[in-house]
Amino acid sequence: MSEVYPGCEVFFDTPHVVDGKVRFNGGAKCSESAPATVDWLVIWLEPDNDAPYDEWFGERTGPAKSHSASSTVPCVSGHYQGTLFASVNGNKGVDQIWVDREATITC
């Protein structure tokens, strides 16, 4: 939840397995009454192991009341952190909101 814009918040799922891959879905939204929009969103998955692949991320830009994205990596059993970072902008300037979500995945 944004401290500057109480009507703006992030939403997300716990990282989970979909079709043999690990996925983290989420986004940010501002209520219609909030004097702000979501300008930038980035979401990524980071394994806490030596999985042999690059980190993938989703990104959405441009002012809107809501942005959503997902990050997907090949499934390797281990511990993952999904991170979601959003920038909201309105009549009080820019505020940043984010969340980290952890999960242990078994493939």
PDB file of C-alpha atoms in Angstrom:
ATOM      1  CA  MET A   1       0.000   0.000   0.000  1.00  0.00           C
ATOM      2  CA  SER A   2       1.272   3.456  -0.894  1.00  0.00           C
ATOM      3  CA  GLU A   3       1.775   5.851   2.017  1.00  0.00           C
ATOM      4  CA  VAL A   4       1.472   8.876  -0.288  1.00  0.00           C
ATOM      5  CA  TYR A   5      -1.551   7.546  -2.227  1.00  0.00           C
ATOM      6  CA  PRO A   6      -3.669   5.290   0.062  1.00  0.00           C
ATOM      7  CA  GLY A   7      -5.783   4.158  -2.916  1.00  0.00           C
ATOM      8  CA  CYS A   8      -2.784   2.534  -4.625  1.00  0.00           C
ATOM      9  CA  GLU A   9      -1.497  -0.961  -3.843  1.00  0.00           C
ATOM     10  CA  VAL A  10       0.313  -3.969  -5.244  1.00  0.00           C
ATOM     11  CA  PHE A  11      -1.284  -7.390  -5.752  1.00  0.00           C
ATOM     12  CA  PHE A  12       0.451 -10.709  -6.409  1.00  0.00           C
ATOM     13  CA  ASP A  13       0.363 -14.494  -6.303  1.00  0.00           C
ATOM     14  CA  THR A  14       2.843 -16.725  -4.535  1.00  0.00           C
ATOM     15  CA  PRO A  15       5.354 -18.077  -7.105  1.00  0.00           C
ATOM     16  CA  HIS A  16       3.951 -21.385  -8.387  1.00  0.00           C
ATOM     17  CA  VAL A  17       4.465 -24.019 -11.085  1.00  0.00           C
ATOM     18  CA  VAL A  18       2.533 -23.668 -14.367  1.00  0.00           C
ATOM     19  CA  ASP A  19       3.195 -26.037 -17.288  1.00  0.00           C
ATOM     20  CA  GLY A  20       6.561 -27.084 -15.872  1.00  0.00           C
ATOM     21  CA  LYS A  21       7.767 -23.524 -15.259  1.00  0.00           C
ATOM     22  CA  VAL A  22       7.875 -21.299 -12.189  1.00  0.00           C
ATOM     23  CA  ARG A  23       5.707 -18.203 -12.551  1.00  0.00           C
ATOM     24  CA  PHE A  24       5.123 -15.115 -10.450  1.00  0.00           C
ATOM     25  CA  ASN A  25       2.101 -12.979 -11.356  1.00  0.00           C
ATOM     26  CA  GLY A  26       1.289  -9.590  -9.953  1.00  0.00           C
ATOM     27  CA  GLY A  27       0.632  -5.968 -10.537  1.00  0.00           C
ATOM     28  CA  ALA A  28      -0.236  -2.608  -9.080  1.00  0.00           C
ATOM     29  CA  LYS A  29      -3.465  -0.652  -9.118  1.00  0.00           C
ATOM     30  CA  CYS A  30      -4.841   2.681  -8.019  1.00  0.00           C
ATOM     31  CA  SER A  31      -8.517   3.092  -7.233  1.00  0.00           C
ATOM     32  CA  GLU A  32     -10.543   5.304  -9.540  1.00  0.00           C
ATOM     33  CA  SER A  33     -10.791   7.876  -6.747  1.00  0.00           C
ATOM     34  CA  ALA A  34      -7.021   7.942  -6.084  1.00  0.00           C
ATOM     35  CA  PRO A  35      -5.308  11.055  -7.528  1.00  0.00           C
ATOM     36  CA  ALA A  36      -2.561   8.881  -9.064  1.00  0.00           C
ATOM     37  CA  THR A  37      -1.802   6.325 -11.762  1.00  0.00           C
ATOM     38  CA  VAL A  38       0.616   3.415 -11.988  1.00  0.00           C
ATOM     39  CA  ASP A  39       3.414   4.638 -14.249  1.00  0.00           C
ATOM     40  CA  TRP A  40       5.886   1.769 -14.127  1.00  0.00           C
ATOM     41  CA  LEU A  41       5.836  -1.874 -13.023  1.00  0.00           C
ATOM     42  CA  VAL A  42       8.559  -4.498 -13.029  1.00  0.00           C
ATOM     43  CA  ILE A  43       8.247  -8.047 -11.709  1.00  0.00           C
ATOM     44  CA  TRP A  44      10.905 -10.728 -11.530  1.00  0.00           C
ATOM     45  CA  LEU A  45      11.770 -14.143 -10.112  1.00  0.00           C
ATOM     46  CA  GLU A  46      15.093 -14.818  -8.459  1.00  0.00           C
ATOM     47  CA  PRO A  47      16.155 -18.343  -7.491  1.00  0.00           C
ATOM     48  CA  ASP A  48      18.203 -18.801  -4.308  1.00  0.00           C
ATOM     49  CA  ASN A  49      20.117 -21.652  -5.924  1.00  0.00           C
ATOM     50  CA  ASP A  50      22.555 -22.119  -8.790  1.00  0.00           C
ATOM     51  CA  ALA A  51      19.891 -22.789 -11.392  1.00  0.00           C
ATOM     52  CA  PRO A  52      21.511 -22.606 -14.845  1.00  0.00           C
ATOM     53  CA  TYR A  53      19.302 -19.968 -16.448  1.00  0.00           C
ATOM     54  CA  ASP A  54      18.898 -16.228 -16.637  1.00  0.00           C
ATOM     55  CA  GLU A  55      16.368 -14.295 -14.615  1.00  0.00           C
ATOM     56  CA  TRP A  56      13.287 -13.310 -16.619  1.00  0.00           C
ATOM     57  CA  PHE A  57      11.122 -10.311 -15.889  1.00  0.00           C
ATOM     58  CA  GLY A  58       7.987  -8.606 -17.050  1.00  0.00           C
ATOM     59  CA  GLU A  59       7.632  -4.853 -17.356  1.00  0.00           C
ATOM     60  CA  ARG A  60       4.761  -2.464 -18.046  1.00  0.00           C
ATOM     61  CA  THR A  61       5.116   1.291 -18.503  1.00  0.00           C
ATOM     62  CA  GLY A  62       2.852   4.260 -19.114  1.00  0.00           C
ATOM     63  CA  PRO A  63       0.229   5.910 -16.915  1.00  0.00           C
ATOM     64  CA  ALA A  64      -2.751   3.671 -16.186  1.00  0.00           C
ATOM     65  CA  LYS A  65      -4.942   2.857 -13.213  1.00  0.00           C
ATOM     66  CA  SER A  66      -3.640  -0.732 -13.257  1.00  0.00           C
ATOM     67  CA  HIS A  67      -0.650  -2.631 -14.628  1.00  0.00           C
ATOM     68  CA  SER A  68      -0.033  -6.375 -14.349  1.00  0.00           C
ATOM     69  CA  ALA A  69       2.804  -8.617 -15.500  1.00  0.00           C
ATOM     70  CA  SER A  70       4.303 -12.034 -14.924  1.00  0.00           C
ATOM     71  CA  SER A  71       7.794 -13.471 -14.716  1.00  0.00           C
ATOM     72  CA  THR A  72       8.467 -17.081 -15.707  1.00  0.00           C
ATOM     73  CA  VAL A  73      11.606 -19.200 -15.425  1.00  0.00           C
ATOM     74  CA  PRO A  74      12.282 -22.901 -16.187  1.00  0.00           C
ATOM     75  CA  CYS A  75      11.372 -25.064 -13.208  1.00  0.00           C
ATOM     76  CA  VAL A  76      14.305 -26.087 -11.031  1.00  0.00           C
ATOM     77  CA  SER A  77      13.480 -27.210  -7.502  1.00  0.00           C
ATOM     78  CA  GLY A  78      14.570 -24.737  -4.871  1.00  0.00           C
ATOM     79  CA  HIS A  79      13.771 -21.538  -3.053  1.00  0.00           C
ATOM     80  CA  TYR A  80      12.557 -18.522  -5.032  1.00  0.00           C
ATOM     81  CA  GLN A  81      11.887 -14.891  -4.318  1.00  0.00           C
ATOM     82  CA  GLY A  82       9.367 -13.050  -6.443  1.00  0.00           C
ATOM     83  CA  THR A  83       9.770  -9.280  -6.353  1.00  0.00           C
ATOM     84  CA  LEU A  84       7.317  -6.700  -7.638  1.00  0.00           C
ATOM     85  CA  PHE A  85       8.175  -3.002  -7.854  1.00  0.00           C
ATOM     86  CA  ALA A  86       5.814  -0.241  -8.961  1.00  0.00           C
ATOM     87  CA  SER A  87       6.043   3.511  -9.328  1.00  0.00           C
ATOM     88  CA  VAL A  88       2.882   5.580  -8.910  1.00  0.00           C
ATOM     89  CA  ASN A  89       2.590   9.231  -9.861  1.00  0.00           C
ATOM     90  CA  GLY A  90      -0.036  11.848  -9.115  1.00  0.00           C
ATOM     91  CA  ASN A  91      -0.712  15.242  -7.613  1.00  0.00           C
ATOM     92  CA  LYS A  92       1.722  14.618  -4.719  1.00  0.00           C
ATOM     93  CA  GLY A  93       4.608  13.460  -6.901  1.00  0.00           C
ATOM     94  CA  VAL A  94       6.072   9.980  -7.259  1.00  0.00           C
ATOM     95  CA  ASP A  95       5.840   7.131  -4.748  1.00  0.00           C
ATOM     96  CA  GLN A  96       7.315   3.653  -5.001  1.00  0.00           C
ATOM     97  CA  ILE A  97       5.662   0.523  -3.654  1.00  0.00           C
ATOM     98  CA  TRP A  98       7.008  -3.016  -3.720  1.00  0.00           C
ATOM     99  CA  VAL A  99       6.714  -6.481  -2.218  1.00  0.00           C
ATOM    100  CA  ASP A 100       8.869  -9.602  -1.949  1.00  0.00           C
ATOM    101  CA  ARG A 101       7.184 -13.008  -1.930  1.00  0.00           C
ATOM    102  CA  GLU A 102       9.082 -16.227  -1.154  1.00  0.00           C
ATOM    103  CA  ALA A 103       8.246 -19.802  -2.060  1.00  0.00           C
ATOM    104  CA  THR A 104       9.883 -23.227  -2.029  1.00  0.00           C
ATOM    105  CA  ILE A 105       9.243 -24.985  -5.348  1.00  0.00           C
ATOM    106  CA  THR A 106       9.446 -28.719  -6.064  1.00  0.00           C
ATOM    107  CA  CYS A 107       9.535 -29.696  -9.731  1.00  0.00           C
TER     108      CYS A 107
END
